[in-house]
Short mmCIF file of C-alpha atoms in Angstrom, two decimals:
data_model
loop_
_atom_site.label_atom_id
_atom_site.label_comp_id
_atom_site.label_asym_id
_atom_site.label_seq_id
_atom_site.Cartn_x
_atom_site.Cartn_y
_atom_site.Cartn_z
CA UNK A 1 100.03 122.35 102.79
CA UNK A 2 103.03 124.11 102.83
CA UNK A 3 104.76 127.67 103.12
CA UNK A 4 102.45 129.98 105.98
CA UNK A 5 104.78 132.91 107.09
CA UNK A 6 104.04 133.44 109.80
CA UNK A 7 101.63 136.94 109.06
CA UNK A 8 99.66 134.10 107.50
CA UNK A 9 99.32 131.75 110.37
CA UNK A 10 97.89 135.13 112.75
CA UNK A 11 95.27 135.66 110.06
CA UNK A 12 94.22 132.78 110.01
CA UNK A 13 93.82 131.73 113.39
CA UNK A 14 91.95 135.78 114.34
CA UNK A 15 89.93 134.48 111.03
CA UNK A 16 89.32 131.24 113.72
CA UNK A 17 88.64 132.95 117.01
CA UNK A 18 86.57 135.96 115.26
CA UNK A 19 84.23 133.37 113.14
CA UNK A 20 83.56 130.63 116.41
CA UNK A 21 82.93 133.11 118.75
CA UNK A 22 81.13 135.97 116.53
CA UNK A 23 79.18 133.37 114.68
CA UNK A 24 78.74 129.29 115.11
CA UNK A 25 75.16 129.38 113.28
CA UNK A 26 77.27 128.45 110.10
CA UNK A 27 74.27 131.33 107.79
CA UNK A 28 73.38 130.19 105.14
CA UNK A 29 75.51 129.86 102.11
CA UNK A 30 74.89 132.99 99.66
CA UNK A 31 75.80 130.75 96.46
CA UNK A 32 75.58 133.81 93.74
CA UNK A 33 78.22 136.46 95.12
CA UNK A 34 81.60 136.48 95.45
CA UNK A 35 83.86 139.37 96.15
CA UNK A 36 87.51 139.80 94.87
CA UNK A 37 90.10 141.29 96.85
CA UNK A 38 92.74 142.01 93.90
CA UNK A 39 95.23 145.08 95.29
CA UNK A 40 97.29 146.77 92.20
CA UNK A 41 100.91 145.37 92.02
CA UNK A 42 102.94 148.18 91.89
CA UNK A 43 106.21 147.78 90.52
CA UNK A 44 107.14 151.52 90.36
CA UNK A 45 107.05 151.67 94.12
CA UNK A 46 108.59 148.47 95.35
CA UNK A 47 111.82 149.75 93.04
CA UNK A 48 111.32 152.47 94.93
CA UNK A 49 111.38 151.15 97.72
CA UNK A 50 114.57 149.34 97.13
CA UNK A 51 113.67 145.86 96.40
CA UNK A 52 115.20 142.52 95.42
CA UNK A 53 113.86 142.80 91.69
CA UNK A 54 113.70 139.35 92.03
CA UNK A 55 111.39 139.08 93.98
CA UNK A 56 108.11 140.67 92.11
CA UNK A 57 109.77 139.52 88.36
CA UNK A 58 107.33 136.66 87.32
CA UNK A 59 108.82 133.67 85.29
CA UNK A 60 109.59 134.35 81.96
CA UNK A 61 111.75 137.58 83.34
CA UNK A 62 113.61 135.62 85.57
CA UNK A 63 114.99 133.36 83.79
CA UNK A 64 115.74 136.21 80.61
CA UNK A 65 117.58 137.95 83.58
CA UNK A 66 119.55 134.61 84.01
CA UNK A 67 119.97 133.56 80.56
CA UNK A 68 118.17 130.39 81.01
CA UNK A 69 115.85 129.82 77.08
CA UNK A 70 111.91 129.72 78.14
CA UNK A 71 108.94 128.89 76.11
CA UNK A 72 105.10 129.45 77.35
CA UNK A 73 103.04 126.97 76.71
CA UNK A 74 98.77 126.67 77.07
CA UNK A 75 96.79 123.34 78.13
CA UNK A 76 93.06 122.75 78.00
CA UNK A 77 91.41 119.94 80.96
CA UNK A 78 89.16 118.31 80.63
CA UNK A 79 86.22 119.84 82.56
CA UNK A 80 88.08 123.08 80.82
CA UNK A 81 90.45 125.01 82.27
CA UNK A 82 93.83 126.66 81.60
CA UNK A 83 96.77 126.03 82.82
CA UNK A 84 100.14 127.44 82.42
CA UNK A 85 103.33 126.04 82.03
CA UNK A 86 106.57 126.98 81.51
CA UNK A 87 109.18 125.02 79.62
CA UNK A 88 112.82 125.27 80.12
CA UNK A 89 114.56 124.51 77.13
CA UNK A 90 117.70 122.32 77.83
CA UNK A 91 121.19 124.40 78.47
CA UNK A 92 123.44 121.33 76.24
CA UNK A 93 124.18 121.64 72.21
CA UNK A 94 122.55 118.32 71.38
CA UNK A 95 118.85 118.89 72.27
CA UNK A 96 118.38 115.29 71.44
CA UNK A 97 118.14 114.11 74.43
CA UNK A 98 116.97 115.55 76.23
CA UNK A 99 114.59 113.42 78.19
CA UNK A 100 110.88 115.52 79.41
CA UNK A 101 109.98 116.20 83.44
CA UNK A 102 107.55 117.74 84.89
CA UNK A 103 107.45 119.23 87.86
CA UNK A 104 104.28 120.50 90.06
CA UNK A 105 104.50 122.86 93.00
CA UNK A 106 102.50 122.66 96.13
CA UNK A 107 100.09 125.07 97.08
CA UNK A 108 100.18 128.95 97.30
CA UNK A 109 103.18 128.02 95.30
CA UNK A 110 103.59 128.63 91.21
CA UNK A 111 106.30 127.21 89.22
CA UNK A 112 108.09 130.00 90.16
CA UNK A 113 109.58 127.99 93.52
CA UNK A 114 111.79 126.28 90.67
CA UNK A 115 114.22 128.51 89.82
CA UNK A 116 113.85 131.23 93.21
CA UNK A 117 116.69 130.85 94.77
CA UNK A 118 120.02 130.86 92.09
CA UNK A 119 120.48 129.28 89.15
CA UNK A 120 123.25 126.72 91.21
CA UNK A 121 119.90 126.04 93.54
CA UNK A 122 117.17 125.74 91.51
CA UNK A 123 116.34 122.55 90.63
CA UNK A 124 114.48 123.79 87.08
CA UNK A 125 117.97 125.29 86.34
CA UNK A 126 119.74 122.56 87.77
CA UNK A 127 117.75 119.91 85.85
CA UNK A 128 118.58 121.97 82.94
CA UNK A 129 121.95 122.10 82.81
CA UNK A 130 122.34 118.94 83.06
CA UNK A 131 120.48 118.15 79.81
CA UNK A 132 116.60 118.16 81.17
CA UNK A 133 114.08 119.42 79.26
CA UNK A 134 112.36 120.97 82.29
CA UNK A 135 108.17 121.55 82.52
CA UNK A 136 106.87 123.37 84.82
CA UNK A 137 103.49 123.21 85.90
CA UNK A 138 101.22 125.88 87.39
CA UNK A 139 97.56 124.09 89.02
CA UNK A 140 93.89 125.55 88.37
CA UNK A 141 93.28 129.12 90.03
CA UNK A 142 97.12 130.56 91.23
CA UNK A 143 97.42 133.03 89.11
CA UNK A 144 99.27 131.61 86.09
CA UNK A 145 96.85 130.15 85.64
CA UNK A 146 93.59 132.25 86.39
CA UNK A 147 91.43 130.67 83.67
CA UNK A 148 88.37 128.23 82.06
CA UNK A 149 87.05 128.60 78.89
CA UNK A 150 83.98 129.17 80.37
CA UNK A 151 84.16 129.84 84.02
CA UNK A 152 84.87 134.01 85.00
CA UNK A 153 87.01 133.06 88.47
CA UNK A 154 86.52 137.33 89.07
CA UNK A 155 82.35 136.16 88.64
CA UNK A 156 81.56 132.69 89.36
CA UNK A 157 81.90 130.93 92.03
CA UNK A 158 81.32 127.71 90.44
CA UNK A 159 85.38 128.24 89.21
CA UNK A 160 86.80 127.60 92.72
CA UNK A 161 84.42 124.41 93.33
CA UNK A 162 87.82 122.48 92.82
CA UNK A 163 89.93 120.78 95.35
CA UNK A 164 93.48 118.42 95.53
CA UNK A 165 90.69 116.05 93.85
CA UNK A 166 90.23 117.54 90.22
CA UNK A 167 94.04 118.89 90.25
CA UNK A 168 95.55 115.73 90.41
CA UNK A 169 92.67 114.03 88.57
CA UNK A 170 92.47 116.62 85.24
CA UNK A 171 95.65 119.06 85.88
CA UNK A 172 98.57 116.35 85.71
CA UNK A 173 97.09 113.69 83.61
CA UNK A 174 96.01 116.87 80.17
CA UNK A 175 99.91 117.90 81.07
CA UNK A 176 101.10 115.02 81.39
CA UNK A 177 99.76 114.11 77.80
CA UNK A 178 100.51 117.03 75.87
CA UNK A 179 104.79 117.52 76.85
CA UNK A 180 104.53 113.35 75.76
CA UNK A 181 102.49 115.15 72.88
CA UNK A 182 105.65 117.51 72.23
CA UNK A 183 108.45 116.17 73.14
CA UNK A 184 107.41 112.31 71.02
CA UNK A 185 108.87 110.96 73.81
CA UNK A 186 106.51 107.65 75.75
CA UNK A 187 107.31 108.24 78.94
CA UNK A 188 108.68 111.61 81.64
CA UNK A 189 109.81 112.24 84.41
CA UNK A 190 108.29 114.02 87.39
CA UNK A 191 108.92 115.58 90.34
CA UNK A 192 106.16 116.85 92.71
CA UNK A 193 106.89 119.60 96.51
CA UNK A 194 104.41 119.46 99.06
CA UNK A 195 100.78 119.57 96.89
CA UNK A 196 102.35 117.91 93.62
CA UNK A 197 102.52 115.19 94.96
CA UNK A 198 99.75 115.00 96.58
CA UNK A 199 97.84 115.50 93.34
CA UNK A 200 100.52 112.99 92.16
CA UNK A 201 99.38 110.00 94.21
CA UNK A 202 95.96 110.73 93.21
CA UNK A 203 95.98 110.65 89.30
CA UNK A 204 97.54 106.98 90.26
CA UNK A 205 95.15 106.18 92.54
CA UNK A 206 92.23 107.62 89.95
CA UNK A 207 94.13 106.94 87.13
CA UNK A 208 96.10 104.57 86.80
CA UNK A 209 96.69 103.92 82.75
CA UNK A 210 99.28 107.27 83.81
CA UNK A 211 101.57 105.27 85.86
CA UNK A 212 101.82 103.54 82.54
CA UNK A 213 103.71 106.96 81.74
CA UNK A 214 106.43 108.12 83.70
CA UNK A 215 110.31 107.47 83.93
CA UNK A 216 110.09 107.56 87.80
CA UNK A 217 108.47 110.53 90.63
CA UNK A 218 110.48 111.68 92.53
CA UNK A 219 108.47 113.26 95.31
CA UNK A 220 109.58 115.85 97.31
CA UNK A 221 108.15 116.22 100.72
CA UNK A 222 105.16 113.62 100.14
CA UNK A 223 101.47 114.52 101.30
CA UNK A 224 99.18 111.84 101.06
CA UNK A 225 98.13 110.58 105.07
CA UNK A 226 97.58 113.61 107.46
CA UNK A 227 97.34 111.64 110.49
CA UNK A 228 100.06 112.31 112.46
CA UNK A 229 100.56 115.85 111.19
CA UNK A 230 102.21 117.69 113.53
CA UNK A 231 101.90 121.45 113.33
CA UNK A 232 99.40 122.27 115.85
CA UNK A 233 98.20 125.59 114.41
CA UNK A 234 96.89 123.68 111.27
CA UNK A 235 95.70 120.83 113.89
CA UNK A 236 93.55 123.38 114.85
CA UNK A 237 92.04 125.54 111.75
CA UNK A 238 91.40 121.53 110.33
CA UNK A 239 89.12 121.02 114.02
CA UNK A 240 86.98 124.12 112.61
CA UNK A 241 87.21 124.17 109.16
CA UNK A 242 83.48 123.77 108.18
CA UNK A 243 83.07 126.51 110.75
CA UNK A 244 85.29 128.57 108.33
CA UNK A 245 84.11 128.20 105.20
CA UNK A 246 80.80 128.70 106.21
CA UNK A 247 81.54 131.84 106.93
CA UNK A 248 83.99 133.09 104.39
CA UNK A 249 81.91 131.28 101.57
CA UNK A 250 78.88 133.83 103.00
CA UNK A 251 80.81 136.65 103.05
CA UNK A 252 81.73 135.88 99.75
CA UNK A 253 85.20 134.39 99.14
CA UNK A 254 86.08 131.17 96.77
CA UNK A 255 89.80 131.98 96.34
CA UNK A 256 92.36 132.35 99.87
CA UNK A 257 95.28 134.17 99.75
CA UNK A 258 96.02 135.37 95.82
CA UNK A 259 98.26 137.03 94.91
CA UNK A 260 97.26 140.54 95.04
CA UNK A 261 95.35 139.71 97.77
CA UNK A 262 96.39 141.74 101.62
CA UNK A 263 97.96 139.14 102.69
CA UNK A 264 100.41 138.66 99.90
CA UNK A 265 101.69 142.63 99.85
CA UNK A 266 101.66 142.60 103.40
CA UNK A 267 104.26 139.52 104.13
CA UNK A 268 106.07 140.99 100.61
CA UNK A 269 107.27 143.86 101.82
CA UNK A 270 108.07 143.03 105.66
CA UNK A 271 110.22 139.93 104.66
CA UNK A 272 111.54 142.65 102.74
CA UNK A 273 112.18 144.53 105.55
CA UNK A 274 112.75 142.42 107.67
CA UNK A 275 113.39 138.58 106.53
CA UNK A 276 114.42 137.45 110.06
CA UNK A 277 111.03 137.33 110.37
CA UNK A 278 109.75 135.21 107.90
CA UNK A 279 112.21 132.76 108.75
CA UNK A 280 110.41 132.76 112.09
CA UNK A 281 107.63 132.33 109.77
CA UNK A 282 108.86 129.23 108.56
CA UNK A 283 110.09 127.65 111.72
CA UNK A 284 106.41 128.02 112.99
CA UNK A 285 104.66 126.25 110.44
CA UNK A 286 107.28 123.52 109.02
CA UNK A 287 109.76 122.69 111.30
CA UNK A 288 112.65 125.30 109.42
CA UNK A 289 115.74 125.58 111.15
CA UNK A 290 116.53 129.01 110.95
CA UNK A 291 120.07 129.34 108.88
CA UNK A 292 119.66 126.78 106.55
CA UNK A 293 118.10 129.00 104.06
CA UNK A 294 119.66 132.42 103.53
CA UNK A 295 117.78 135.35 104.50
CA UNK A 296 118.32 136.41 100.56
CA UNK A 297 116.34 133.18 99.64
CA UNK A 298 113.37 133.82 102.36
CA UNK A 299 112.72 136.64 101.64
CA UNK A 300 112.29 135.74 97.46
CA UNK A 301 110.46 132.95 98.50
CA UNK A 302 107.24 135.33 99.91
CA UNK A 303 107.37 138.13 96.80
CA UNK A 304 105.89 134.82 94.97
CA UNK A 305 104.10 132.97 97.71
CA UNK A 306 100.44 133.29 98.40
CA UNK A 307 99.56 132.74 94.66
CA UNK A 308 96.16 131.99 95.42
CA UNK A 309 93.55 128.84 96.00
CA UNK A 310 89.75 127.72 96.67
CA UNK A 311 88.49 127.30 100.12
CA UNK A 312 87.13 123.71 99.12
CA UNK A 313 90.75 122.98 98.29
CA UNK A 314 92.17 123.70 101.96
CA UNK A 315 89.19 122.17 103.28
CA UNK A 316 90.52 118.87 101.70
CA UNK A 317 93.29 118.51 103.47
CA UNK A 318 91.75 119.57 106.83
CA UNK A 319 89.87 116.72 105.97
CA UNK A 320 92.17 114.56 105.89
CA UNK A 321 94.02 115.52 109.26
CA UNK A 322 90.38 114.92 110.98
CA UNK A 323 89.94 112.03 109.54
CA UNK A 324 93.30 110.19 109.21
CA UNK A 325 92.71 108.84 105.58
CA UNK A 326 93.86 110.14 102.59
CA UNK A 327 90.43 110.02 100.63
CA UNK A 328 88.11 111.69 98.39
CA UNK A 329 86.50 114.95 99.00
CA UNK A 330 83.64 114.27 101.98
CA UNK A 331 80.21 116.25 100.78
CA UNK A 332 78.49 114.69 102.50
CA UNK A 333 76.04 111.85 102.74
CA UNK A 334 73.78 113.66 99.93
CA UNK A 335 76.37 114.94 98.46
CA UNK A 336 79.16 112.00 98.76
CA UNK A 337 75.57 109.25 97.56
CA UNK A 338 75.39 111.82 94.02
CA UNK A 339 79.27 112.07 92.84
CA UNK A 340 79.92 108.71 94.36
CA UNK A 341 77.45 106.36 95.21
CA UNK A 342 78.52 106.22 98.21
CA UNK A 343 77.66 107.84 101.70
CA UNK A 344 81.01 107.93 102.56
CA UNK A 345 83.71 109.29 100.05
CA UNK A 346 86.09 106.18 99.24
CA UNK A 347 89.79 106.50 100.15
CA UNK A 348 92.43 106.42 96.83
CA UNK A 349 94.35 103.23 96.79
CA UNK A 350 97.32 104.13 96.58
CA UNK A 351 98.48 100.82 96.36
CA UNK A 352 96.83 100.73 92.23
CA UNK A 353 100.57 103.54 91.24
CA UNK A 354 102.99 101.45 89.68
CA UNK A 355 105.46 103.52 88.46
CA UNK A 356 108.49 104.04 90.19
CA UNK A 357 109.00 106.66 93.00
CA UNK A 358 111.48 108.03 95.17
CA UNK A 359 110.71 109.70 98.14
CA UNK A 360 112.27 112.78 99.89
CA UNK A 361 111.37 112.72 103.72
CA UNK A 362 112.57 114.79 106.22
CA UNK A 363 112.42 114.64 110.24
CA UNK A 364 111.76 117.67 111.38
CA UNK A 365 108.76 117.80 108.70
CA UNK A 366 105.97 119.24 110.15
CA UNK A 367 103.91 118.20 107.68
CA UNK A 368 104.51 115.42 106.10
CA UNK A 369 105.56 113.23 109.92
CA UNK A 370 107.97 110.23 108.65
CA UNK A 371 105.00 107.91 110.94
CA UNK A 372 102.45 109.51 107.86
CA UNK A 373 105.29 108.34 104.96
CA UNK A 374 105.72 105.64 106.76
CA UNK A 375 101.64 104.35 106.09
CA UNK A 376 102.48 105.78 102.81
CA UNK A 377 104.97 103.68 102.41
CA UNK A 378 104.00 100.60 103.26
CA UNK A 379 100.90 100.80 100.21
CA UNK A 380 103.30 102.00 97.01
CA UNK A 381 103.92 98.90 95.06
CA UNK A 382 107.02 99.50 93.84
CA UNK A 383 108.76 102.32 95.78
CA UNK A 384 112.73 102.16 95.02
CA UNK A 385 113.79 104.63 98.74
CA UNK A 386 112.22 106.32 100.73
CA UNK A 387 115.07 108.43 101.66
CA UNK A 388 115.05 110.98 104.31
CA UNK A 389 117.88 112.80 104.51
CA UNK A 390 120.95 112.98 106.68
CA UNK A 391 120.38 115.72 108.54
CA UNK A 392 118.63 115.70 111.54
CA UNK A 393 117.05 119.88 110.96
CA UNK A 394 115.41 118.96 107.68
CA UNK A 395 112.12 119.90 107.26
CA UNK A 396 109.24 121.16 103.93
CA UNK A 397 111.54 123.28 102.46
CA UNK A 398 114.79 122.58 102.87
CA UNK A 399 114.25 119.68 100.13
CA UNK A 400 114.01 122.98 97.55
CA UNK A 401 115.89 126.06 99.16
CA UNK A 402 117.88 124.69 101.40
CA UNK A 403 121.94 125.40 101.07
CA UNK A 404 122.94 121.60 101.11
CA UNK A 405 120.01 120.69 99.05
CA UNK A 406 123.11 121.09 95.98
CA UNK A 407 125.02 118.57 98.46
CA UNK A 408 122.01 116.30 99.35
CA UNK A 409 119.13 116.07 96.93
CA UNK A 410 120.89 117.63 93.33
CA UNK A 411 123.38 115.13 93.28
CA UNK A 412 120.50 112.16 94.00
CA UNK A 413 117.47 113.00 91.60
CA UNK A 414 119.87 113.36 88.42
CA UNK A 415 121.37 109.66 89.69
CA UNK A 416 117.64 108.48 89.70
CA UNK A 417 117.34 109.98 86.19
CA UNK A 418 120.69 108.75 84.33
CA UNK A 419 119.67 104.46 86.00
CA UNK A 420 116.11 105.32 84.67
CA UNK A 421 117.12 106.83 81.41
CA UNK A 422 119.23 103.46 80.65
CA UNK A 423 117.07 101.26 81.57
CA UNK A 424 114.45 102.70 78.74
#
């Protein structure tokens, strides 16, 4: 779980309390009803209001502006979801040895997260500048990947019946196969952040054959076990997730915080005009220390957040918090028997993840506590290093947007990549 601004938390908390107070009876779910709450994006209005254009430019518009050649690719998963991937071509003149790097974003996020700070700080730009072939993917349900071969996300509730279990089982393998087929390499490098790491751990556990297709996986702010989650608001929401889920689904909502939703527009406007307010939001939700990310980066980042996910996906995270286990989605006894052949969902067997792993952790991360990371470490068979960034204030987003990442994160990733290239 990641990247909630203070407005987002207040919105959900009010909704939670409202739901508990008004309707604790959990009304019957109307499965065929689906509500759309999209608000058109008015670029001309944003220009008139003096918005920094990087707030609303999309991935290819940003890479074009900053002179990084980019391609757009589409991948169709085994279960019919159509995903967009942006390929940033290596900036080096000789691209024959440009190893592919697959980058996977976190919850409520998109591929934009890898490029929004600047050409010096955005890890996608940094890797391309250092001769890597960058593939920035988008998971199902976000604003870049709202397509399916049969289902309409605006009309079919079934489209939103997924969690990180499906993105790990289907999205990541499909993307890996596509990249390797296009590049001709037998393996690739992987970089994940937050939910992107969760999906990798799911893939490595449920489809262990894909471990053989990865040179090295770098996991920033890893999320698997959430037993010791220190974000009190997230814990409160998790404890009441069933009430919230039933209420929203009964009202016809299956998607939360889409790019064109009201929360996105309000946060985008306020963070453009009063970026310090949104910095407080990062502090409350992730442990961020004010002043370690520039206000410009924060205002631009908020313009690219809230890009949509399913209610079921959030519910799955809530189940991890409540159970203290890293396990598959709990469908209830009947649903579990139908789906897994078991009364209870099985835990992900991360001991099957044989690919080399490097973890980047943080002392002050309220979404990925060191105690939870320790549980993960005890089960990974091929852990190369758990690098705890040597700054006590370092938190969930500092890995990707802190001004010191150019010294504390990027060189280490590049060194590991170079080492593993030489081994293959």
